[in-house]
mmCIF file of C-alpha atoms in Angstrom:
data_model
loop_
_atom_site.group_PDB
_atom_site.id
_atom_site.type_symbol
_atom_site.label_atom_id
_atom_site.label_comp_id
_atom_site.label_asym_id
_atom_site.label_seq_id
_atom_site.Cartn_x
_atom_site.Cartn_y
_atom_site.Cartn_z
ATOM 1 C CA UNK L 1 -0.096 -0.097 0.553
ATOM 2 C CA UNK L 2 3.302 1.954 0.835
ATOM 3 C CA UNK L 3 4.475 1.333 -2.193
ATOM 4 C CA UNK L 4 1.708 2.295 -4.174
ATOM 5 C CA UNK L 5 0.869 5.942 -2.850
ATOM 6 C CA UNK L 6 4.041 6.548 -4.691
ATOM 7 C CA UNK L 7 3.381 4.895 -7.416
ATOM 8 C CA UNK L 8 0.804 2.988 -7.988
ATOM 9 C CA UNK L 9 -0.207 2.552 -12.079
ATOM 10 C CA UNK L 10 -3.285 4.614 -11.570
ATOM 11 C CA UNK L 11 -1.578 8.338 -11.178
ATOM 12 C CA UNK L 12 -4.769 9.180 -8.574
ATOM 13 C CA UNK L 13 -3.058 6.950 -5.273
ATOM 14 C CA UNK L 14 -0.077 9.044 -5.713
ATOM 15 C CA UNK L 15 -0.404 10.946 -2.544
ATOM 16 C CA UNK L 16 3.489 10.784 -1.989
ATOM 17 C CA UNK L 17 7.071 11.367 -3.789
ATOM 18 C CA UNK L 18 8.516 8.832 -1.955
ATOM 19 C CA UNK L 19 7.401 4.955 -0.159
ATOM 20 C CA UNK L 20 8.106 5.532 3.629
ATOM 21 C CA UNK L 21 8.288 1.947 3.693
ATOM 22 C CA UNK L 22 10.844 1.485 1.775
ATOM 23 C CA UNK L 23 13.350 0.285 4.128
ATOM 24 C CA UNK L 24 10.875 -1.740 6.095
ATOM 25 C CA UNK L 25 11.189 -5.800 5.958
ATOM 26 C CA UNK L 26 8.066 -7.930 6.547
ATOM 27 C CA UNK L 27 8.106 -10.209 10.384
ATOM 28 C CA UNK L 28 10.024 -13.210 10.508
ATOM 29 C CA UNK L 29 8.238 -16.194 9.339
ATOM 30 C CA UNK L 30 9.531 -18.766 12.205
ATOM 31 C CA UNK L 31 10.451 -22.200 11.498
ATOM 32 C CA UNK L 32 7.685 -23.646 8.403
ATOM 33 C CA UNK L 33 5.699 -26.735 9.764
ATOM 34 C CA UNK L 34 4.903 -30.450 7.827
ATOM 35 C CA UNK L 35 1.985 -30.428 6.012
ATOM 36 C CA UNK L 36 0.359 -33.395 5.716
ATOM 37 C CA UNK L 37 -0.954 -36.113 2.875
ATOM 38 C CA UNK L 38 -2.749 -39.947 3.568
ATOM 39 C CA UNK L 39 -1.097 -42.678 2.548
ATOM 40 C CA UNK L 40 -3.131 -45.227 -0.103
ATOM 41 C CA UNK L 41 -4.182 -47.356 2.547
ATOM 42 C CA UNK L 42 -5.400 -44.697 4.494
ATOM 43 C CA UNK L 43 -7.750 -43.062 1.854
ATOM 44 C CA UNK L 44 -9.162 -46.223 1.017
ATOM 45 C CA UNK L 45 -10.077 -46.704 4.710
ATOM 46 C CA UNK L 46 -11.671 -43.247 4.620
ATOM 47 C CA UNK L 47 -13.560 -43.688 1.331
ATOM 48 C CA UNK L 48 -14.531 -47.010 1.855
ATOM 49 C CA UNK L 49 -15.502 -46.390 5.896
ATOM 50 C CA UNK L 50 -19.783 -46.929 5.718
ATOM 51 C CA UNK L 51 -19.941 -44.719 9.161
ATOM 52 C CA UNK L 52 -19.125 -42.134 6.492
ATOM 53 C CA UNK L 53 -22.288 -39.932 4.560
ATOM 54 C CA UNK L 54 -21.586 -41.316 1.068
ATOM 55 C CA UNK L 55 -21.484 -37.084 -0.096
ATOM 56 C CA UNK L 56 -18.845 -36.807 2.183
ATOM 57 C CA UNK L 57 -17.342 -40.173 0.953
ATOM 58 C CA UNK L 58 -17.457 -38.166 -2.287
ATOM 59 C CA UNK L 59 -16.618 -35.295 -1.518
ATOM 60 C CA UNK L 60 -12.716 -37.025 -0.365
ATOM 61 C CA UNK L 61 -12.110 -38.939 -3.642
ATOM 62 C CA UNK L 62 -12.741 -35.897 -5.845
ATOM 63 C CA UNK L 63 -10.813 -33.717 -3.865
ATOM 64 C CA UNK L 64 -7.829 -36.531 -3.994
ATOM 65 C CA UNK L 65 -8.559 -37.282 -7.884
ATOM 66 C CA UNK L 66 -9.164 -33.483 -8.933
ATOM 67 C CA UNK L 67 -6.577 -32.056 -6.505
ATOM 68 C CA UNK L 68 -8.377 -29.036 -6.956
ATOM 69 C CA UNK L 69 -8.797 -26.950 -4.171
ATOM 70 C CA UNK L 70 -12.209 -26.775 -1.320
ATOM 71 C CA UNK L 71 -13.020 -23.089 -3.280
ATOM 72 C CA UNK L 72 -12.729 -24.786 -6.722
ATOM 73 C CA UNK L 73 -14.865 -27.737 -5.524
ATOM 74 C CA UNK L 74 -17.927 -25.194 -4.414
ATOM 75 C CA UNK L 75 -17.474 -23.814 -7.428
ATOM 76 C CA UNK L 76 -18.159 -26.889 -10.115
ATOM 77 C CA UNK L 77 -21.397 -27.114 -11.450
ATOM 78 C CA UNK L 78 -22.651 -29.621 -13.782
ATOM 79 C CA UNK L 79 -21.962 -27.661 -16.429
ATOM 80 C CA UNK L 80 -18.308 -27.808 -16.128
ATOM 81 C CA UNK L 81 -18.391 -31.453 -16.601
ATOM 82 C CA UNK L 82 -18.354 -32.613 -19.654
ATOM 83 C CA UNK L 83 -18.781 -36.604 -19.210
ATOM 84 C CA UNK L 84 -18.380 -37.468 -22.606
ATOM 85 C CA UNK L 85 -14.877 -36.620 -22.680
ATOM 86 C CA UNK L 86 -13.739 -37.446 -19.440
ATOM 87 C CA UNK L 87 -12.386 -33.619 -18.191
ATOM 88 C CA UNK L 88 -13.455 -31.302 -15.641
ATOM 89 C CA UNK L 89 -12.858 -27.961 -16.322
ATOM 90 C CA UNK L 90 -11.886 -26.175 -12.966
ATOM 91 C CA UNK L 91 -12.472 -21.909 -13.838
ATOM 92 C CA UNK L 92 -13.835 -20.778 -11.616
ATOM 93 C CA UNK L 93 -13.860 -20.871 -7.032
ATOM 94 C CA UNK L 94 -16.093 -19.677 -3.459
ATOM 95 C CA UNK L 95 -14.097 -17.022 -1.722
ATOM 96 C CA UNK L 96 -14.330 -18.630 1.634
ATOM 97 C CA UNK L 97 -14.912 -15.157 3.413
ATOM 98 C CA UNK L 98 -17.719 -13.571 1.148
ATOM 99 C CA UNK L 99 -18.150 -17.100 -0.315
ATOM 100 C CA UNK L 100 -18.582 -14.755 -3.086
ATOM 101 C CA UNK L 101 -17.669 -16.513 -6.682
ATOM 102 C CA UNK L 102 -13.979 -15.618 -8.230
ATOM 103 C CA UNK L 103 -11.513 -16.620 -10.702
ATOM 104 C CA UNK L 104 -9.269 -19.463 -9.017
ATOM 105 C CA UNK L 105 -6.316 -19.091 -7.047
ATOM 106 C CA UNK L 106 -3.769 -18.118 -9.657
ATOM 107 C CA UNK L 107 -6.315 -17.123 -12.268
ATOM 108 C CA UNK L 108 -6.362 -19.088 -15.308
ATOM 109 C CA UNK L 109 -8.733 -22.237 -16.021
ATOM 110 C CA UNK L 110 -7.731 -25.684 -16.641
ATOM 111 C CA UNK L 111 -8.810 -29.054 -17.717
ATOM 112 C CA UNK L 112 -8.441 -32.051 -15.427
ATOM 113 C CA UNK L 113 -8.355 -35.199 -17.667
ATOM 114 C CA UNK L 114 -10.058 -37.822 -16.414
ATOM 115 C CA UNK L 115 -8.532 -41.194 -16.906
ATOM 116 C CA UNK L 116 -11.804 -42.852 -18.969
ATOM 117 C CA UNK L 117 -14.308 -41.169 -20.942
ATOM 118 C CA UNK L 118 -17.796 -41.563 -18.777
ATOM 119 C CA UNK L 119 -19.805 -43.219 -22.768
ATOM 120 C CA UNK L 120 -22.308 -40.173 -24.456
ATOM 121 C CA UNK L 121 -24.469 -38.474 -21.737
ATOM 122 C CA UNK L 122 -28.690 -40.009 -22.677
ATOM 123 C CA UNK L 123 -31.365 -37.415 -22.532
ATOM 124 C CA UNK L 124 -32.155 -37.887 -18.889
ATOM 125 C CA UNK L 125 -28.963 -36.462 -17.832
ATOM 126 C CA UNK L 126 -29.124 -33.091 -18.813
ATOM 127 C CA UNK L 127 -27.695 -30.992 -16.034
ATOM 128 C CA UNK L 128 -29.251 -27.434 -15.727
ATOM 129 C CA UNK L 129 -26.619 -24.425 -15.607
ATOM 130 C CA UNK L 130 -25.477 -23.487 -12.407
ATOM 131 C CA UNK L 131 -26.475 -26.563 -10.566
ATOM 132 C CA UNK L 132 -23.546 -28.060 -8.228
ATOM 133 C CA UNK L 133 -22.181 -31.388 -8.304
ATOM 134 C CA UNK L 134 -21.082 -31.455 -4.838
ATOM 135 C CA UNK L 135 -21.968 -30.077 -2.241
ATOM 136 C CA UNK L 136 -19.484 -28.813 0.916
ATOM 137 C CA UNK L 137 -19.158 -27.916 4.290
ATOM 138 C CA UNK L 138 -18.400 -24.477 5.306
ATOM 139 C CA UNK L 139 -15.170 -23.213 4.467
ATOM 140 C CA UNK L 140 -14.205 -23.099 8.044
ATOM 141 C CA UNK L 141 -15.925 -26.844 9.277
ATOM 142 C CA UNK L 142 -14.399 -29.102 7.363
ATOM 143 C CA UNK L 143 -10.914 -29.637 8.755
ATOM 144 C CA UNK L 144 -12.334 -30.972 11.551
ATOM 145 C CA UNK L 145 -15.118 -32.824 10.151
ATOM 146 C CA UNK L 146 -12.515 -34.433 8.543
ATOM 147 C CA UNK L 147 -10.427 -34.885 11.073
ATOM 148 C CA UNK L 148 -13.492 -36.578 12.804
ATOM 149 C CA UNK L 149 -14.425 -38.616 10.139
ATOM 150 C CA UNK L 150 -10.279 -40.111 9.569
ATOM 151 C CA UNK L 151 -10.746 -40.746 13.280
ATOM 152 C CA UNK L 152 -14.448 -42.888 12.382
ATOM 153 C CA UNK L 153 -12.288 -44.605 10.746
ATOM 154 C CA UNK L 154 -9.931 -46.012 11.660
ATOM 155 C CA UNK L 155 -6.467 -44.543 10.908
ATOM 156 C CA UNK L 156 -5.263 -43.029 13.153
ATOM 157 C CA UNK L 157 -1.190 -42.395 12.515
ATOM 158 C CA UNK L 158 -0.342 -38.935 15.144
ATOM 159 C CA UNK L 159 1.070 -37.104 12.648
ATOM 160 C CA UNK L 160 -2.966 -36.378 11.173
ATOM 161 C CA UNK L 161 -3.913 -35.031 14.116
ATOM 162 C CA UNK L 162 -0.806 -33.461 15.511
ATOM 163 C CA UNK L 163 -0.903 -29.643 16.007
ATOM 164 C CA UNK L 164 2.553 -28.342 17.283
ATOM 165 C CA UNK L 165 5.538 -26.039 16.211
ATOM 166 C CA UNK L 166 6.467 -28.463 13.607
ATOM 167 C CA UNK L 167 3.773 -29.864 13.287
ATOM 168 C CA UNK L 168 -0.067 -28.771 11.804
ATOM 169 C CA UNK L 169 -2.808 -31.188 11.553
ATOM 170 C CA UNK L 170 -4.749 -31.845 8.701
ATOM 171 C CA UNK L 171 -6.585 -29.513 6.717
ATOM 172 C CA UNK L 172 -8.919 -30.584 3.950
ATOM 173 C CA UNK L 173 -7.047 -28.607 1.593
ATOM 174 C CA UNK L 174 -4.476 -31.570 2.571
ATOM 175 C CA UNK L 175 -6.859 -33.524 0.243
ATOM 176 C CA UNK L 176 -5.459 -31.875 -2.703
ATOM 177 C CA UNK L 177 -1.141 -32.137 -0.852
ATOM 178 C CA UNK L 178 -2.807 -35.690 -0.659
ATOM 179 C CA UNK L 179 -3.947 -36.115 -4.316
ATOM 180 C CA UNK L 180 -0.545 -34.714 -6.002
ATOM 181 C CA UNK L 181 1.997 -36.649 -4.126
ATOM 182 C CA UNK L 182 -0.588 -39.874 -5.017
ATOM 183 C CA UNK L 183 0.192 -38.702 -8.640
ATOM 184 C CA UNK L 184 3.986 -38.572 -8.164
ATOM 185 C CA UNK L 185 4.436 -41.756 -6.216
ATOM 186 C CA UNK L 186 2.414 -43.502 -9.394
ATOM 187 C CA UNK L 187 5.240 -41.550 -11.660
ATOM 188 C CA UNK L 188 2.956 -39.304 -13.519
ATOM 189 C CA UNK L 189 4.638 -36.199 -15.785
ATOM 190 C CA UNK L 190 5.931 -34.083 -13.905
ATOM 191 C CA UNK L 191 4.439 -30.725 -15.564
ATOM 192 C CA UNK L 192 1.273 -33.244 -15.650
ATOM 193 C CA UNK L 193 0.654 -32.573 -12.189
ATOM 194 C CA UNK L 194 1.188 -28.986 -12.128
#
């Protein structure tokens, strides 16, 4: 903001000749905490656990297999899913605070190919524009619910619930990391993963 006061692209924002924060350094971030991902066996237990409602298990599976962020999944509509050619188009995201639709974090769109085509749609699978693919709990509840579901599925690895100076507990966003890690272990092309 201080830089913009002196050197913004929009001339009407120039209110100073100098940047008062030019020699001010940001605070140190401290030690980075280790992030989590589910092992393949843990992921299988999670999505097969009958004690967890099927809408949650479906959500977790889609999050891992698409590597999509929670906001992107919340914005995903059936019109973004090409069943014939097996591609999911990630074009937008829901802002966690305002709950309004916005562009993706990177500001770009991407297509996520499926391993197989789902075949041609018959007339009875027509969907309405704006119809969401998935139900998601509120952003602030997703991590707590996921950790509870992991316990219900018998996934008790200590790192998933640790919250200390060096480790952070499992969050919904870590499902994206789970999918990316699975792809890397499987030997997928790094550019495709990216």
